[in-house]
mmCIF file of C-alpha atoms and ligand atoms in Angstrom:
data_model
loop_
_atom_site.group_PDB
_atom_site.id
_atom_site.type_symbol
_atom_site.label_atom_id
_atom_site.label_comp_id
_atom_site.label_asym_id
_atom_site.label_seq_id
_atom_site.Cartn_x
_atom_site.Cartn_y
_atom_site.Cartn_z
ATOM 1 C CA UNK A 534 182.278 -19.884 -25.099
ATOM 2 C CA UNK A 535 179.928 -22.704 -24.118
ATOM 3 C CA UNK A 536 176.941 -23.031 -26.462
ATOM 4 C CA UNK A 537 174.640 -24.444 -23.812
ATOM 5 C CA UNK A 538 173.985 -22.821 -20.460
ATOM 6 C CA UNK A 539 174.981 -25.007 -17.592
ATOM 7 C CA UNK A 540 171.393 -25.030 -16.328
ATOM 8 C CA UNK A 541 170.191 -26.336 -19.716
ATOM 9 C CA UNK A 542 172.930 -28.912 -19.558
ATOM 10 C CA UNK A 543 171.734 -30.417 -16.266
ATOM 11 C CA UNK A 544 168.099 -30.304 -17.431
ATOM 12 C CA UNK A 545 168.942 -32.111 -20.679
ATOM 13 C CA UNK A 546 170.926 -34.778 -18.850
ATOM 14 C CA UNK A 547 168.163 -35.267 -16.292
ATOM 15 C CA UNK A 548 165.398 -35.494 -18.893
ATOM 16 C CA UNK A 549 167.328 -37.976 -20.991
ATOM 17 C CA UNK A 550 168.046 -40.171 -17.974
ATOM 18 C CA UNK A 551 164.448 -39.867 -16.747
ATOM 19 C CA UNK A 552 163.158 -41.295 -20.023
ATOM 20 C CA UNK A 553 165.525 -44.253 -19.987
ATOM 21 C CA UNK A 554 164.997 -44.904 -16.271
ATOM 22 C CA UNK A 555 161.215 -44.510 -16.549
ATOM 23 C CA UNK A 556 161.071 -42.326 -13.448
ATOM 24 C CA UNK A 557 157.857 -41.554 -11.612
ATOM 25 C CA UNK A 558 156.605 -38.196 -13.024
ATOM 26 C CA UNK A 559 155.894 -36.731 -9.566
ATOM 27 C CA UNK A 560 159.379 -37.605 -8.413
ATOM 28 C CA UNK A 561 160.830 -36.155 -11.606
ATOM 29 C CA UNK A 562 158.939 -32.906 -11.047
ATOM 30 C CA UNK A 563 160.450 -32.632 -7.564
ATOM 31 C CA UNK A 564 163.987 -33.570 -8.536
ATOM 32 C CA UNK A 565 163.983 -31.105 -11.450
ATOM 33 C CA UNK A 566 164.018 -28.197 -8.941
ATOM 34 C CA UNK A 567 166.541 -27.133 -6.320
ATOM 35 C CA UNK A 568 165.225 -27.394 -2.745
ATOM 36 C CA UNK A 569 166.629 -23.999 -1.742
ATOM 37 C CA UNK A 570 169.040 -21.384 -3.040
ATOM 38 C CA UNK A 571 170.418 -18.671 -0.789
ATOM 39 C CA UNK A 572 172.009 -15.581 -2.326
ATOM 40 C CA UNK A 573 174.039 -13.461 0.046
ATOM 41 C CA UNK A 574 175.921 -10.177 -0.081
ATOM 42 C CA UNK A 575 179.367 -10.493 1.407
ATOM 43 C CA UNK A 576 180.795 -7.080 2.334
ATOM 44 C CA UNK A 577 184.427 -6.979 3.439
ATOM 45 C CA UNK A 578 186.926 -4.310 4.262
ATOM 46 C CA UNK A 579 189.726 -4.422 1.698
ATOM 47 C CA UNK A 580 193.383 -3.851 2.611
ATOM 48 C CA UNK A 581 193.160 -0.257 1.343
ATOM 49 C CA UNK A 582 190.336 0.504 3.787
ATOM 50 C CA UNK A 583 187.510 0.576 1.221
ATOM 51 C CA UNK A 584 184.538 -1.774 1.407
ATOM 52 C CA UNK A 585 183.733 -4.181 -1.417
ATOM 53 C CA UNK A 586 180.588 -6.248 -1.620
ATOM 54 C CA UNK A 587 180.843 -9.701 -3.197
ATOM 55 C CA UNK A 588 177.935 -11.976 -4.111
ATOM 56 C CA UNK A 589 177.836 -15.499 -2.724
ATOM 57 C CA UNK A 590 175.471 -18.434 -3.084
ATOM 58 C CA UNK A 591 174.664 -21.706 -1.403
ATOM 59 C CA UNK A 592 172.273 -24.178 -3.002
ATOM 60 C CA UNK A 593 170.797 -27.241 -1.319
ATOM 61 C CA UNK A 594 169.652 -29.154 -4.365
ATOM 62 C CA UNK A 595 167.998 -32.124 -2.708
ATOM 63 C CA UNK A 596 168.110 -33.504 0.839
ATOM 64 C CA UNK A 597 166.057 -36.705 0.530
ATOM 65 C CA UNK A 598 169.028 -38.927 1.320
ATOM 66 C CA UNK A 599 170.570 -36.936 4.158
ATOM 67 C CA UNK A 600 172.398 -33.718 4.984
ATOM 68 C CA UNK A 601 173.581 -31.944 1.853
ATOM 69 C CA UNK A 602 177.215 -32.038 0.786
ATOM 70 C CA UNK A 603 179.281 -30.101 -1.684
ATOM 71 C CA UNK A 604 182.126 -27.712 -2.236
ATOM 72 C CA UNK A 605 182.478 -23.941 -2.168
ATOM 73 C CA UNK A 606 184.207 -22.327 -5.141
ATOM 74 C CA UNK A 607 185.797 -18.921 -5.458
ATOM 75 C CA UNK A 608 185.862 -17.901 -9.104
ATOM 76 C CA UNK A 609 184.969 -14.795 -11.133
ATOM 77 C CA UNK A 610 182.425 -16.788 -13.209
ATOM 78 C CA UNK A 611 180.389 -18.116 -10.270
ATOM 79 C CA UNK A 612 176.662 -17.543 -10.891
ATOM 80 C CA UNK A 613 173.468 -18.749 -9.296
ATOM 81 C CA UNK A 614 172.778 -20.952 -12.316
ATOM 82 C CA UNK A 615 176.202 -22.585 -12.061
ATOM 83 C CA UNK A 616 175.899 -23.239 -8.333
ATOM 84 C CA UNK A 617 172.487 -24.871 -8.841
ATOM 85 C CA UNK A 618 173.851 -27.124 -11.610
ATOM 86 C CA UNK A 619 176.858 -28.111 -9.527
ATOM 87 C CA UNK A 620 174.567 -28.864 -6.563
ATOM 88 C CA UNK A 621 172.430 -31.089 -8.796
ATOM 89 C CA UNK A 622 175.550 -32.999 -9.878
ATOM 90 C CA UNK A 623 176.536 -33.420 -6.204
ATOM 91 C CA UNK A 624 173.086 -34.899 -5.551
ATOM 92 C CA UNK A 625 173.504 -37.500 -8.299
ATOM 93 C CA UNK A 626 177.118 -38.164 -7.269
ATOM 94 C CA UNK A 627 176.350 -38.832 -3.592
ATOM 95 C CA UNK A 628 173.471 -41.102 -4.537
ATOM 96 C CA UNK A 629 175.480 -43.029 -7.137
ATOM 97 C CA UNK A 630 178.199 -43.775 -4.565
ATOM 98 C CA UNK A 631 175.486 -44.550 -1.993
ATOM 99 C CA UNK A 632 176.559 -41.931 0.532
ATOM 100 C CA UNK A 633 173.903 -40.812 3.053
ATOM 101 C CA UNK A 634 173.918 -37.295 1.632
ATOM 102 C CA UNK A 635 171.984 -34.975 -0.588
ATOM 103 C CA UNK A 636 173.758 -32.475 -2.846
ATOM 104 C CA UNK A 637 174.814 -28.874 -2.324
ATOM 105 C CA UNK A 638 177.200 -26.317 -3.748
ATOM 106 C CA UNK A 639 178.250 -22.807 -2.955
ATOM 107 C CA UNK A 640 180.459 -20.113 -4.277
ATOM 108 C CA UNK A 641 181.491 -16.507 -4.310
ATOM 109 C CA UNK A 642 181.970 -14.514 -7.520
ATOM 110 C CA UNK A 643 185.468 -13.155 -6.957
ATOM 111 C CA UNK A 644 189.007 -13.375 -8.290
ATOM 112 C CA UNK A 645 190.941 -15.074 -5.475
ATOM 113 C CA UNK A 646 194.277 -14.243 -7.177
ATOM 114 C CA UNK A 647 193.528 -10.554 -6.723
ATOM 115 C CA UNK A 648 192.803 -10.870 -2.995
ATOM 116 C CA UNK A 649 195.267 -10.885 -0.125
ATOM 117 C CA UNK A 650 195.298 -13.604 2.529
ATOM 118 C CA UNK A 651 193.579 -11.222 4.929
ATOM 119 C CA UNK A 652 190.872 -10.337 2.389
ATOM 120 C CA UNK A 653 190.278 -14.029 1.629
ATOM 121 C CA UNK A 654 189.957 -14.750 5.334
ATOM 122 C CA UNK A 655 187.377 -12.000 5.792
ATOM 123 C CA UNK A 656 185.514 -13.106 2.667
ATOM 124 C CA UNK A 657 185.340 -16.718 3.848
ATOM 125 C CA UNK A 658 184.313 -15.809 7.383
ATOM 126 C CA UNK A 659 181.633 -13.323 6.352
ATOM 127 C CA UNK A 660 180.250 -15.725 3.733
ATOM 128 C CA UNK A 661 180.055 -18.427 6.415
ATOM 129 C CA UNK A 662 178.207 -16.058 8.725
ATOM 130 C CA UNK A 663 175.724 -15.189 5.967
ATOM 131 C CA UNK A 664 174.937 -18.842 5.138
ATOM 132 C CA UNK A 665 174.912 -19.838 8.837
ATOM 133 C CA UNK A 666 171.114 -20.446 8.937
ATOM 134 C CA UNK A 667 171.487 -23.335 6.481
ATOM 135 C CA UNK A 668 174.839 -24.712 7.652
ATOM 136 C CA UNK A 669 175.657 -27.500 10.120
ATOM 137 C CA UNK A 670 177.014 -31.042 10.418
ATOM 138 C CA UNK A 671 173.499 -32.494 10.093
ATOM 139 C CA UNK A 672 172.291 -29.908 7.567
ATOM 140 C CA UNK A 673 174.970 -28.895 5.075
ATOM 141 C CA UNK A 674 178.672 -29.768 5.083
ATOM 142 C CA UNK A 675 180.883 -27.684 2.733
ATOM 143 C CA UNK A 676 184.219 -28.833 1.282
ATOM 144 C CA UNK A 677 186.897 -27.386 -1.019
ATOM 145 C CA UNK A 678 186.188 -26.824 -4.715
ATOM 146 C CA UNK A 679 187.768 -24.653 -7.432
ATOM 147 C CA UNK A 680 190.220 -22.154 -5.792
ATOM 148 C CA UNK A 681 189.342 -23.056 -2.215
ATOM 149 C CA UNK A 682 191.356 -25.387 0.000
ATOM 150 C CA UNK A 683 192.010 -26.607 3.542
ATOM 151 C CA UNK A 684 192.733 -23.056 4.706
ATOM 152 C CA UNK A 685 189.254 -21.852 3.720
ATOM 153 C CA UNK A 686 187.729 -24.893 5.413
ATOM 154 C CA UNK A 687 189.588 -24.071 8.634
ATOM 155 C CA UNK A 688 188.084 -20.548 8.561
ATOM 156 C CA UNK A 689 184.592 -21.915 7.899
ATOM 157 C CA UNK A 690 184.952 -24.380 10.760
ATOM 158 C CA UNK A 691 186.229 -21.722 13.131
ATOM 159 C CA UNK A 692 183.517 -19.217 12.206
ATOM 160 C CA UNK A 693 180.787 -21.832 12.664
ATOM 161 C CA UNK A 694 182.350 -22.946 15.965
ATOM 162 C CA UNK A 695 182.614 -19.383 17.294
ATOM 163 C CA UNK A 696 179.009 -18.604 16.393
ATOM 164 C CA UNK A 697 177.633 -21.815 17.950
ATOM 165 C CA UNK A 698 179.911 -21.721 20.982
ATOM 166 C CA UNK A 699 181.537 -25.108 20.546
ATOM 167 C CA UNK A 700 184.220 -26.586 18.278
ATOM 168 C CA UNK A 701 182.456 -28.462 15.473
ATOM 169 C CA UNK A 702 184.839 -30.394 13.202
ATOM 170 C CA UNK A 703 181.903 -32.114 11.435
ATOM 171 C CA UNK A 704 180.687 -28.917 9.754
ATOM 172 C CA UNK A 705 183.253 -29.036 6.924
ATOM 173 C CA UNK A 706 185.462 -31.601 5.220
ATOM 174 C CA UNK A 707 188.817 -31.075 3.564
ATOM 175 C CA UNK A 708 190.119 -29.342 6.719
ATOM 176 C CA UNK A 709 193.781 -29.271 7.700
ATOM 177 C CA UNK A 710 194.713 -32.584 9.348
ATOM 178 C CA UNK A 711 195.509 -30.875 12.655
ATOM 179 C CA UNK A 712 191.845 -29.783 12.868
ATOM 180 C CA UNK A 713 190.531 -33.275 12.129
ATOM 181 C CA UNK A 714 190.940 -33.293 8.356
ATOM 182 C CA UNK A 715 191.096 -36.817 6.978
ATOM 183 C CA UNK A 716 194.317 -38.314 5.769
ATOM 184 C CA UNK A 717 194.055 -38.861 2.042
ATOM 185 C CA UNK A 718 191.420 -36.150 1.435
ATOM 186 C CA UNK A 719 193.636 -33.826 -0.604
ATOM 187 C CA UNK A 720 194.733 -36.525 -3.021
ATOM 188 C CA UNK A 721 191.326 -38.227 -3.133
ATOM 189 C CA UNK A 722 189.686 -36.663 -6.206
ATOM 190 C CA UNK A 723 192.710 -37.047 -8.492
ATOM 191 C CA UNK A 724 193.597 -40.455 -7.120
ATOM 192 C CA UNK A 725 189.989 -41.569 -7.553
ATOM 193 C CA UNK A 726 189.988 -40.420 -11.190
ATOM 194 C CA UNK A 727 193.119 -42.504 -11.789
ATOM 195 C CA UNK A 728 191.535 -45.568 -10.146
ATOM 196 C CA UNK A 729 188.487 -45.163 -12.373
ATOM 197 C CA UNK A 730 190.759 -44.821 -15.433
ATOM 198 C CA UNK A 731 192.497 -48.043 -14.460
ATOM 199 C CA UNK A 732 189.162 -49.895 -14.197
ATOM 200 C CA UNK A 733 188.159 -48.555 -17.605
ATOM 201 C CA UNK A 734 191.468 -49.655 -19.114
ATOM 202 C CA UNK A 735 190.830 -53.101 -17.658
ATOM 203 C CA UNK A 736 187.250 -53.174 -18.956
ATOM 204 C CA UNK A 737 188.544 -52.411 -22.440
ATOM 205 C CA UNK A 738 191.207 -55.113 -22.031
ATOM 206 C CA UNK A 739 194.049 -52.634 -22.509
ATOM 207 C CA UNK A 740 197.283 -52.354 -20.563
ATOM 208 C CA UNK A 741 198.098 -49.241 -18.502
ATOM 209 C CA UNK A 742 201.696 -49.451 -19.741
ATOM 210 C CA UNK A 743 200.468 -48.686 -23.289
ATOM 211 C CA UNK A 744 198.193 -45.814 -22.290
ATOM 212 C CA UNK A 745 199.165 -42.217 -23.071
ATOM 213 C CA UNK A 746 197.419 -39.468 -21.117
ATOM 214 C CA UNK A 747 196.648 -35.764 -21.576
ATOM 215 C CA UNK A 748 195.406 -33.795 -18.570
ATOM 216 C CA UNK A 749 193.657 -30.429 -18.794
ATOM 217 C CA UNK A 750 194.157 -28.448 -15.586
ATOM 218 C CA UNK A 751 196.998 -29.031 -13.180
ATOM 219 C CA UNK A 752 195.396 -28.026 -9.904
ATOM 220 C CA UNK A 753 194.603 -30.398 -7.071
ATOM 221 C CA UNK A 754 192.682 -32.884 -9.227
ATOM 222 C CA UNK A 755 194.937 -32.866 -12.309
ATOM 223 C CA UNK A 756 198.213 -33.120 -10.407
ATOM 224 C CA UNK A 757 197.167 -36.047 -8.203
ATOM 225 C CA UNK A 758 195.579 -37.806 -11.185
ATOM 226 C CA UNK A 759 198.859 -37.395 -13.097
ATOM 227 C CA UNK A 760 200.986 -38.782 -10.246
ATOM 228 C CA UNK A 761 198.694 -41.741 -9.622
ATOM 229 C CA UNK A 762 198.352 -42.602 -13.323
ATOM 230 C CA UNK A 763 202.131 -42.407 -13.790
ATOM 231 C CA UNK A 764 202.517 -44.661 -10.737
ATOM 232 C CA UNK A 765 200.193 -47.161 -12.446
ATOM 233 C CA UNK A 766 202.494 -47.227 -15.472
ATOM 234 C CA UNK A 767 200.649 -44.853 -17.827
ATOM 235 C CA UNK A 768 202.576 -42.188 -19.750
ATOM 236 C CA UNK A 769 201.460 -38.610 -19.048
ATOM 237 C CA UNK A 770 202.425 -36.927 -22.325
ATOM 238 C CA UNK A 771 200.557 -33.610 -22.147
ATOM 239 C CA UNK A 772 199.316 -31.272 -19.438
ATOM 240 C CA UNK A 773 197.824 -27.802 -19.511
ATOM 241 C CA UNK A 774 196.847 -24.992 -17.184
ATOM 242 C CA UNK A 775 195.905 -21.337 -17.591
ATOM 243 C CA UNK A 776 199.383 -20.608 -19.046
ATOM 244 C CA UNK A 777 198.978 -23.091 -21.960
ATOM 245 C CA UNK A 778 199.966 -26.700 -22.598
ATOM 246 C CA UNK A 779 203.223 -28.649 -22.662
ATOM 247 C CA UNK A 780 203.895 -32.046 -24.203
ATOM 248 C CA UNK A 781 206.587 -34.670 -23.969
ATOM 249 C CA UNK A 782 205.988 -37.812 -26.004
ATOM 250 C CA UNK A 783 208.224 -39.845 -23.707
ATOM 251 C CA UNK A 784 206.054 -38.979 -20.745
ATOM 252 C CA UNK A 785 206.783 -36.304 -18.146
ATOM 253 C CA UNK A 786 208.683 -37.045 -14.947
ATOM 254 C CA UNK A 787 205.460 -36.313 -13.104
ATOM 255 C CA UNK A 788 206.921 -35.959 -9.604
ATOM 256 C CA UNK A 789 209.306 -33.273 -10.906
ATOM 257 C CA UNK A 790 206.463 -31.534 -12.715
ATOM 258 C CA UNK A 791 204.372 -31.493 -9.516
ATOM 259 C CA UNK A 792 207.341 -30.087 -7.553
ATOM 260 C CA UNK A 793 207.750 -27.366 -10.217
ATOM 261 C CA UNK A 794 204.042 -26.441 -9.986
ATOM 262 C CA UNK A 795 204.153 -26.502 -6.197
ATOM 263 C CA UNK A 796 207.015 -24.014 -6.282
ATOM 264 C CA UNK A 797 206.087 -21.694 -9.148
ATOM 265 C CA UNK A 798 202.292 -22.072 -9.222
ATOM 266 C CA UNK A 799 202.093 -23.044 -12.916
ATOM 267 C CA UNK A 800 203.469 -25.572 -15.433
ATOM 268 C CA UNK A 801 205.101 -22.664 -17.274
ATOM 269 C CA UNK A 802 208.874 -23.053 -17.534
ATOM 270 C CA UNK A 803 208.877 -26.842 -17.200
ATOM 271 C CA UNK A 804 210.781 -28.609 -20.016
ATOM 272 C CA UNK A 805 208.524 -29.781 -22.866
ATOM 273 C CA UNK A 806 207.162 -28.601 -26.221
ATOM 274 C CA UNK A 807 204.729 -25.725 -25.775
ATOM 275 C CA UNK A 808 201.258 -25.636 -27.330
ATOM 276 C CA UNK A 809 198.225 -23.355 -27.020
ATOM 277 C CA UNK A 810 196.052 -24.769 -24.222
ATOM 278 C CA UNK A 811 193.059 -25.576 -26.453
ATOM 279 C CA UNK A 812 195.170 -27.907 -28.634
ATOM 280 C CA UNK A 813 195.443 -30.367 -25.766
ATOM 281 C CA UNK A 814 192.061 -31.873 -26.620
ATOM 282 C CA UNK A 815 193.032 -32.754 -30.183
ATOM 283 C CA UNK A 816 196.252 -34.584 -29.311
ATOM 284 C CA UNK A 817 196.640 -38.198 -30.355
ATOM 285 C CA UNK A 818 196.471 -39.756 -26.877
ATOM 286 C CA UNK A 819 194.542 -42.704 -25.447
ATOM 287 C CA UNK A 820 193.107 -41.027 -22.374
ATOM 288 C CA UNK A 821 191.963 -37.458 -21.789
ATOM 289 C CA UNK A 822 191.362 -36.174 -18.277
ATOM 290 C CA UNK A 823 189.628 -32.770 -18.277
ATOM 291 C CA UNK A 824 190.322 -31.561 -14.735
ATOM 292 C CA UNK A 825 189.500 -27.849 -14.900
ATOM 293 C CA UNK A 826 186.080 -26.245 -15.336
ATOM 294 C CA UNK A 827 182.712 -26.925 -16.996
ATOM 295 C CA UNK A 828 181.886 -26.915 -20.727
ATOM 296 C CA UNK A 829 185.499 -27.289 -21.899
ATOM 297 C CA UNK A 830 184.684 -29.899 -24.561
ATOM 298 C CA UNK A 831 181.878 -28.478 -26.668
ATOM 299 C CA UNK A 832 180.418 -28.969 -30.117
ATOM 300 C CA UNK A 833 183.254 -27.057 -31.821
ATOM 301 C CA UNK A 834 186.204 -28.983 -30.416
ATOM 302 C CA UNK A 835 184.566 -32.395 -29.784
ATOM 303 C CA UNK A 836 184.976 -33.458 -33.453
ATOM 304 C CA UNK A 837 188.766 -33.042 -33.041
ATOM 305 C CA UNK A 838 189.058 -35.262 -29.972
ATOM 306 C CA UNK A 839 191.174 -38.304 -30.814
ATOM 307 C CA UNK A 840 191.324 -39.984 -27.395
ATOM 308 C CA UNK A 841 189.428 -43.270 -27.043
ATOM 309 C CA UNK A 842 188.744 -42.661 -23.359
ATOM 310 C CA UNK A 843 187.763 -39.582 -21.355
ATOM 311 C CA UNK A 844 187.641 -39.579 -17.566
ATOM 312 C CA UNK A 845 185.933 -36.427 -16.268
ATOM 313 C CA UNK A 846 188.049 -35.134 -13.385
ATOM 314 C CA UNK A 847 186.183 -31.801 -13.412
ATOM 315 C CA UNK A 848 182.444 -31.366 -12.944
ATOM 316 C CA UNK A 849 180.560 -30.993 -16.224
ATOM 317 C CA UNK A 850 183.515 -30.579 -18.619
ATOM 318 C CA UNK A 851 181.569 -31.953 -21.630
ATOM 319 C CA UNK A 852 178.429 -30.278 -22.989
ATOM 320 C CA UNK A 853 175.499 -32.508 -24.086
ATOM 321 C CA UNK A 854 176.163 -31.609 -27.758
ATOM 322 C CA UNK A 855 179.780 -32.708 -27.379
ATOM 323 C CA UNK A 856 178.651 -35.827 -25.531
ATOM 324 C CA UNK A 857 176.528 -36.727 -28.522
ATOM 325 C CA UNK A 858 179.406 -36.202 -30.963
ATOM 326 C CA UNK A 859 181.738 -38.302 -28.797
ATOM 327 C CA UNK A 860 179.168 -41.081 -28.445
ATOM 328 C CA UNK A 861 178.809 -41.270 -32.252
ATOM 329 C CA UNK A 862 182.580 -41.483 -32.561
ATOM 330 C CA UNK A 863 182.728 -44.314 -30.018
ATOM 331 C CA UNK A 864 184.716 -42.354 -27.421
ATOM 332 C CA UNK A 865 184.067 -43.819 -23.984
ATOM 333 C CA UNK A 866 183.356 -41.142 -21.381
ATOM 334 C CA UNK A 867 183.355 -41.898 -17.673
ATOM 335 C CA UNK A 868 181.094 -39.193 -16.209
ATOM 336 C CA UNK A 869 182.115 -36.745 -13.489
ATOM 337 C CA UNK A 870 179.660 -38.136 -10.945
ATOM 338 C CA UNK A 871 181.701 -41.335 -10.946
ATOM 339 C CA UNK A 872 185.144 -40.216 -12.132
ATOM 340 C CA UNK A 873 185.652 -37.455 -9.557
ATOM 341 C CA UNK A 874 183.690 -39.033 -6.696
ATOM 342 C CA UNK A 875 186.862 -39.966 -4.783
ATOM 343 C CA UNK A 876 186.815 -36.511 -3.187
ATOM 344 C CA UNK A 877 183.360 -36.712 -1.687
ATOM 345 C CA UNK A 878 183.920 -40.333 -0.637
ATOM 346 C CA UNK A 879 186.865 -39.304 1.533
ATOM 347 C CA UNK A 880 184.898 -36.224 2.633
ATOM 348 C CA UNK A 881 182.272 -38.649 3.904
ATOM 349 C CA UNK A 882 184.988 -40.601 5.742
ATOM 350 C CA UNK A 883 186.196 -37.329 7.263
ATOM 351 C CA UNK A 884 182.677 -36.521 8.489
ATOM 352 C CA UNK A 885 182.304 -40.025 9.955
ATOM 353 C CA UNK A 886 185.684 -39.668 11.700
ATOM 354 C CA UNK A 887 184.503 -36.327 13.178
ATOM 355 C CA UNK A 888 181.355 -38.002 14.501
ATOM 356 C CA UNK A 889 183.382 -40.889 15.919
ATOM 357 C CA UNK A 890 186.045 -38.598 17.353
ATOM 358 C CA UNK A 891 188.618 -40.922 15.869
ATOM 359 C CA UNK A 892 191.189 -40.743 13.038
ATOM 360 C CA UNK A 893 191.515 -43.616 10.588
ATOM 361 C CA UNK A 894 194.857 -44.737 9.101
ATOM 362 C CA UNK A 895 195.668 -43.718 5.515
ATOM 363 C CA UNK A 896 195.773 -47.279 4.202
ATOM 364 C CA UNK A 897 192.214 -47.930 5.477
ATOM 365 C CA UNK A 898 190.974 -44.733 3.856
ATOM 366 C CA UNK A 899 192.621 -45.532 0.533
ATOM 367 C CA UNK A 900 191.374 -49.116 0.543
ATOM 368 C CA UNK A 901 187.811 -48.117 1.440
ATOM 369 C CA UNK A 902 187.732 -45.403 -1.201
ATOM 370 C CA UNK A 903 189.116 -47.711 -3.851
ATOM 371 C CA UNK A 904 186.586 -50.388 -2.910
ATOM 372 C CA UNK A 905 183.641 -48.003 -3.271
ATOM 373 C CA UNK A 906 184.880 -46.634 -6.577
ATOM 374 C CA UNK A 907 185.570 -50.049 -8.080
ATOM 375 C CA UNK A 908 182.193 -51.453 -7.045
ATOM 376 C CA UNK A 909 180.422 -48.428 -8.483
ATOM 377 C CA UNK A 910 182.433 -48.464 -11.705
ATOM 378 C CA UNK A 911 181.383 -52.051 -12.445
ATOM 379 C CA UNK A 912 177.762 -51.375 -11.476
ATOM 380 C CA UNK A 913 177.730 -48.516 -13.976
ATOM 381 C CA UNK A 914 179.539 -50.592 -16.599
ATOM 382 C CA UNK A 915 176.995 -53.423 -16.273
ATOM 383 C CA UNK A 916 174.031 -51.035 -16.229
ATOM 384 C CA UNK A 917 175.268 -49.440 -19.470
ATOM 385 C CA UNK A 918 175.465 -52.872 -21.096
ATOM 386 C CA UNK A 919 172.002 -53.870 -19.824
ATOM 387 C CA UNK A 920 170.336 -50.604 -20.893
ATOM 388 C CA UNK A 921 172.440 -50.285 -24.061
ATOM 389 C CA UNK A 922 173.388 -46.762 -23.136
ATOM 390 C CA UNK A 923 176.485 -44.697 -22.409
ATOM 391 C CA UNK A 924 178.225 -44.668 -19.020
ATOM 392 C CA UNK A 925 176.842 -41.213 -18.173
ATOM 393 C CA UNK A 926 173.245 -42.299 -18.631
ATOM 394 C CA UNK A 927 173.903 -45.566 -16.782
ATOM 395 C CA UNK A 928 175.341 -43.618 -13.851
ATOM 396 C CA UNK A 929 172.380 -41.223 -13.877
ATOM 397 C CA UNK A 930 169.884 -44.093 -13.961
ATOM 398 C CA UNK A 931 171.484 -45.781 -10.925
ATOM 399 C CA UNK A 932 171.740 -42.494 -9.030
ATOM 400 C CA UNK A 933 168.206 -41.325 -9.800
ATOM 401 C CA UNK A 934 166.630 -44.706 -9.101
ATOM 402 C CA UNK A 935 168.220 -44.714 -5.656
ATOM 403 C CA UNK A 936 166.858 -41.231 -4.862
ATOM 404 C CA UNK A 937 163.476 -42.252 -6.281
ATOM 405 C CA UNK A 938 163.358 -45.279 -3.960
ATOM 406 C CA UNK A 939 164.182 -43.028 -1.008
ATOM 407 C CA UNK A 940 161.358 -40.705 -2.042
ATOM 408 C CA UNK A 941 158.915 -43.611 -2.403
ATOM 409 C CA UNK A 942 159.568 -44.705 1.207
ATOM 410 C CA UNK A 943 159.664 -41.233 2.727
ATOM 411 C CA UNK A 944 156.742 -39.870 0.754
ATOM 412 C CA UNK A 945 155.878 -36.260 0.099
ATOM 413 C CA UNK A 946 155.608 -34.009 3.161
ATOM 414 C CA UNK A 947 153.086 -33.177 4.591
HETATM 415 N N1 LIG B 1051 183.934 -30.166 -4.544
HETATM 416 C C1 LIG B 1051 184.102 -31.583 -4.625
HETATM 417 C C2 LIG B 1051 183.186 -32.194 -5.673
HETATM 418 O O1 LIG B 1051 182.763 -31.536 -6.580
HETATM 419 C C3 LIG B 1051 184.015 -32.258 -3.283
HETATM 420 C C4 LIG B 1051 182.740 -32.086 -2.530
HETATM 421 C C5 LIG B 1051 182.798 -32.650 -1.128
HETATM 422 O O2 LIG B 1051 183.783 -33.294 -0.788
HETATM 423 O O3 LIG B 1051 181.834 -32.440 -0.401
HETATM 424 O O4 LIG B 1051 182.931 -33.373 -5.658
#
């Protein structure tokens, strides 16, 4: 169980960064609160004919820099507090990467594994209808997150389009390609995390060929991170998912592992030594990529972490207490708002393509994403050196300063 609530976690991170960045107190007061949070009831008819009412949320954390952007997650643990925290992280992330967006997040408390395709379709469509007043290509643009994917985005797009009377591909990103989804969007978050890991390895003057990797979570982010890292020469020696962990000190044949997961849904049954999932964090590897949920590395397991580098594929996988322990130990952590920003970067490209009515080639998308990530990595690296702080605080300082400048020009309405 996490020791810190996720809301406390974002507040602690913000306050620490605000002190180092010397933020204007009025701006800090504004940015410490979400702009709006909508809670909706989502009633649907289940396959057995009964009606069940789910609770959904959509938070617009801050819209100073443009329409708000962020995923929608379907998970039993979704709460208002979590959605607000995730929307705050989206705000910092979009600013850090210099996208013309504010931050949002949404979710429905549900167990998607227990729902049929038809029930999921109704849930997605009714949720979209309920959040319709705050949705739109110039207002709020959802995307996939934990346990949602291109299929859900297609339903959101269709529902929005039916209710407005015209097809609107710009209202969501991460759509199927046939509906205007960008090439390279699905791979983007995991691929981006691998690119960031490579820059870190270079900054530390190491060689990718000598780097061993453990990845927690083998969903969209973890699997693409594994494939890209293996392609860069690193050895992926441990992976985990909800069924536990497997290790292979020689490095997994990652393509085969991905094919196995694609077919069976889990890593279970793939050749390798089995371990309880939580032991993954204490393995003697060079690089850890937590790519599952929040608060996975906390004050109880942080002392056992042996990796020198952590690249946060998930949002908020390390609690502030654990961050402190890792900092003392000299573990270098690349924060989520940089490490997993590949996804929202390509989401932005998808939105631009929708506005242009034009599809870009995959190589352009990959090159542009890589360029943005590399530039930002080195900005954060240099800022950390200048401010003598960790990469997370450096990233926060850059992100918050950019929002603060926007606020200074726009001013407070009215
Ligand atoms: N859910 C993803 C994230 O946390 C992507 C958001 C987006 O593409 O808008 O970054």
